[in-house]
XYZ file of C-alpha atoms in Angstrom:
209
model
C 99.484 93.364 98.646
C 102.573 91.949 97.637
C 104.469 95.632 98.293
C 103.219 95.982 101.904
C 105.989 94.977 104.877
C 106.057 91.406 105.458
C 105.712 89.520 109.143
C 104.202 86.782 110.970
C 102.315 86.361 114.358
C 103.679 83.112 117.000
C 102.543 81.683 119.813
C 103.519 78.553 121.695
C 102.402 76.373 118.386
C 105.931 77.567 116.726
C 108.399 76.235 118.896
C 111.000 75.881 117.220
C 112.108 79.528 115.680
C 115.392 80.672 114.243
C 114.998 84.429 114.470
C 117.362 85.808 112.437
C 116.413 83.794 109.486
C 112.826 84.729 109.723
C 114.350 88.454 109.378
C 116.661 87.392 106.480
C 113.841 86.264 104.903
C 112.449 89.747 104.727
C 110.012 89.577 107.754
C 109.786 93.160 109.434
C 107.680 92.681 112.418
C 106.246 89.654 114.637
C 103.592 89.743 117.201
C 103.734 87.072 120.275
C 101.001 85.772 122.285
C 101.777 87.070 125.900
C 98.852 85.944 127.965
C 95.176 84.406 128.288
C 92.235 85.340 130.360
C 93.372 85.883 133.621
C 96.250 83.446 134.646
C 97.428 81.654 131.638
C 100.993 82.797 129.870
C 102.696 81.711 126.636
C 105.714 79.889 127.938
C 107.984 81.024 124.982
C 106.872 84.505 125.260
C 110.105 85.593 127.046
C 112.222 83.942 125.102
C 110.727 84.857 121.862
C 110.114 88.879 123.325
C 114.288 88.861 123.463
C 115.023 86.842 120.245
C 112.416 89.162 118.086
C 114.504 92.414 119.667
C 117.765 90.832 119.448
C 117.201 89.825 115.777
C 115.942 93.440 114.407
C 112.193 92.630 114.034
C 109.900 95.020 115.443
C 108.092 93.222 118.127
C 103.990 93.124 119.248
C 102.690 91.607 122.376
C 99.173 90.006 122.030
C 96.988 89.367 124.887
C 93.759 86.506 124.286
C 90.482 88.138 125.615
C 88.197 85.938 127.164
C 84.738 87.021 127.707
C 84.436 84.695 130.202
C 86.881 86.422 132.989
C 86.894 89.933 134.210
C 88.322 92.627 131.859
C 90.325 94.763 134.677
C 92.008 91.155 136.046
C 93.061 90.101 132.462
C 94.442 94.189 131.803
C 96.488 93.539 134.822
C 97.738 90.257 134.027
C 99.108 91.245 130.429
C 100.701 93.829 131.457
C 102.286 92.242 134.482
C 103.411 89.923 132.385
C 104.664 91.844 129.655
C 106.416 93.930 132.768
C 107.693 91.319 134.506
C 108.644 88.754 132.029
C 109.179 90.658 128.687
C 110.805 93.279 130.721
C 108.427 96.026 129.375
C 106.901 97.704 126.263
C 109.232 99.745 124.796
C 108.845 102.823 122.563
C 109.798 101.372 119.533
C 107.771 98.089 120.136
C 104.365 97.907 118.474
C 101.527 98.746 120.064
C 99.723 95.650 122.808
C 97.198 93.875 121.118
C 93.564 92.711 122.426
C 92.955 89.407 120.580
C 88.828 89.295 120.132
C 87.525 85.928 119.052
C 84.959 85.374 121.249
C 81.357 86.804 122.586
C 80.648 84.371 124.390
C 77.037 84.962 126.216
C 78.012 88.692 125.696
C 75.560 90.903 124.043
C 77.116 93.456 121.662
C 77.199 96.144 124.524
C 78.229 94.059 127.269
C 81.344 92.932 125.104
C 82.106 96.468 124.087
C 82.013 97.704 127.636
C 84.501 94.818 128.752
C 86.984 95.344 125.933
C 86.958 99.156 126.355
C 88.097 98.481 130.295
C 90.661 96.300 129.127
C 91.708 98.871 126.888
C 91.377 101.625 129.150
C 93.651 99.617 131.847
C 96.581 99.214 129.698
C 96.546 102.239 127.944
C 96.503 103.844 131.834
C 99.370 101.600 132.530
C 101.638 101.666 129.708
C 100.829 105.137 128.074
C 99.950 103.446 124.608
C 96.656 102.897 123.064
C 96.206 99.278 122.264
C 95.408 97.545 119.056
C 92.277 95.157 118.415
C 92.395 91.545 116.007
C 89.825 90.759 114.668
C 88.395 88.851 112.153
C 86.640 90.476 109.271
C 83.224 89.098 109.952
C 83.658 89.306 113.743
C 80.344 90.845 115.076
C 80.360 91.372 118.457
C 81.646 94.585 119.261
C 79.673 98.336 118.360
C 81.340 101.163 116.923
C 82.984 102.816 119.417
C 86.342 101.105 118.473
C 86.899 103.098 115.232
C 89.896 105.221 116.865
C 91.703 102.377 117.856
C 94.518 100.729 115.444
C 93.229 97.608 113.582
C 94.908 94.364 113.121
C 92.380 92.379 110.855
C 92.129 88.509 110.172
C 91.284 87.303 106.597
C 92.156 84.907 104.361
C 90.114 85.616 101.414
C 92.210 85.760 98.251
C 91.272 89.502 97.746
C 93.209 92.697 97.323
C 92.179 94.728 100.489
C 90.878 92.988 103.768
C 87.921 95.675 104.317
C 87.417 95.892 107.862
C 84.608 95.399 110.568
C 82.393 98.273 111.542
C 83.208 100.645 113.075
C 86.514 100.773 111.117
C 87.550 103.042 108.186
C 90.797 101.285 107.660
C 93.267 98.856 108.918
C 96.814 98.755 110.115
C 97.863 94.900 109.885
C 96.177 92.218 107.783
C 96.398 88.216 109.035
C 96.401 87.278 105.305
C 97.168 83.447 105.628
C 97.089 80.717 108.842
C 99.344 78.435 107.501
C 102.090 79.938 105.601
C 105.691 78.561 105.188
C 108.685 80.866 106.637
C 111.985 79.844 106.653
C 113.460 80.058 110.730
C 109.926 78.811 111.034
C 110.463 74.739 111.042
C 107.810 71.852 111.876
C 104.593 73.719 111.744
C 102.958 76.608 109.705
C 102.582 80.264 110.978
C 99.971 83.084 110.799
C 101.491 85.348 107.625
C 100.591 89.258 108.226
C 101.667 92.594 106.615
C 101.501 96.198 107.266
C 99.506 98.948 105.709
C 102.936 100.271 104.239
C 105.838 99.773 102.116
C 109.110 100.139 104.076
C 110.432 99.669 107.417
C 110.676 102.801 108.061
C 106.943 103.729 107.357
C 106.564 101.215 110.169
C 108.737 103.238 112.733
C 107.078 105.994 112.034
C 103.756 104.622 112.324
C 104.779 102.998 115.675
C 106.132 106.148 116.686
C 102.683 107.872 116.694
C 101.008 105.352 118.294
């Protein structure tokens, strides 16, 4: 693990981010909360969507699915705000993320069903197939996922992540919740890393999805 290209996921629980150290320190690539069910917005995505670009770090949108709103309405609030705020995805930004924590009441098929149209809404709208987070042990979706690019959550001290089913293997790895980054100051941050080596695996990886 320790060869693989370092970065770290933010939200609104880093305030406080110096940018260009975080990419001194040797951190490639960030993903930023964007949005939450169907109204709520990270107010620092904007600012951090800029800084990330502005600093050299390859930049990732993440949108929080909740089971509990309509699929279609929560597509089309992600990507107006990643539109309309971030001012776009660009080609060379990472693929948008569907964040899946939750079942809620969902059975296994009825949560599959309303990730796939959230899926099929932004990749309609933005030409890109999206990424899926989840957690290792995360049970509530089928296997119909398998095609689409993997960002896995776990923090076991192990030497591959393995992945949920459905999966033959993963693209990012959330290896640690509370790790210590410098440009990162008064809180911890989600540590990740990419199924590669070099930066430039990670364009070209980007650049075919």
């Amino acid at each position: 693990m320790s060869n693989y290209l370092r970065g770290i996921d933010v939200s609104h629980y880093q305030p406080h981010i110096d940018w260009a150290k975080v990419a001194g320190a040797g951190f490639s690539f960030a993903f930023c909360k964007a949005t939450e069910g169907v109204a709520s917005r990270d107010e620092l995505f904007g600012s951090y969507w800029r800084q990330m670009r502005a600093a050299g770090i390859v930049r990732g949108a993440y949108h929080f699915f909740l089971p509990t709103d309509n699929a279609a309405d929560e597509a089309a609030h992600f990507c107006d705000v990643l539109d309309r705020i971030g001012g776009g995805l660009r080609a060379d930004d990472l693929p948008p993320v569907c964040d899946v924590e939750r079942a809620g009441d969902m059975s296994i098929a009825e949560l599959s069903a309303s990730v796939h149209a959230w899926c099929d809404a932004v990749r309609t709208h933005f030409g890109r197939t999206p990424m899926l987070y989840l957690s290792k042990g995360f049970g509530g979706l089928d296997d119909s996922f398998g095609d689409f690019p993997l960002w896995v959550a776990r923090y076991a001290n192990v030497p591959d992540p393995g992945v949920p089913h459905g999966w033959s293997d993963w693209a990012f790895w959330q290896t640690a919740d509370h790790g210590e980054v410098p440009g990162v100051s008064g809180t911890n941050v989600d540590i990740n890393v990419f199924h590669r080596e070099t930066l430039a695996d990670l364009q070209a990886w980007v650049a075919e999805h």
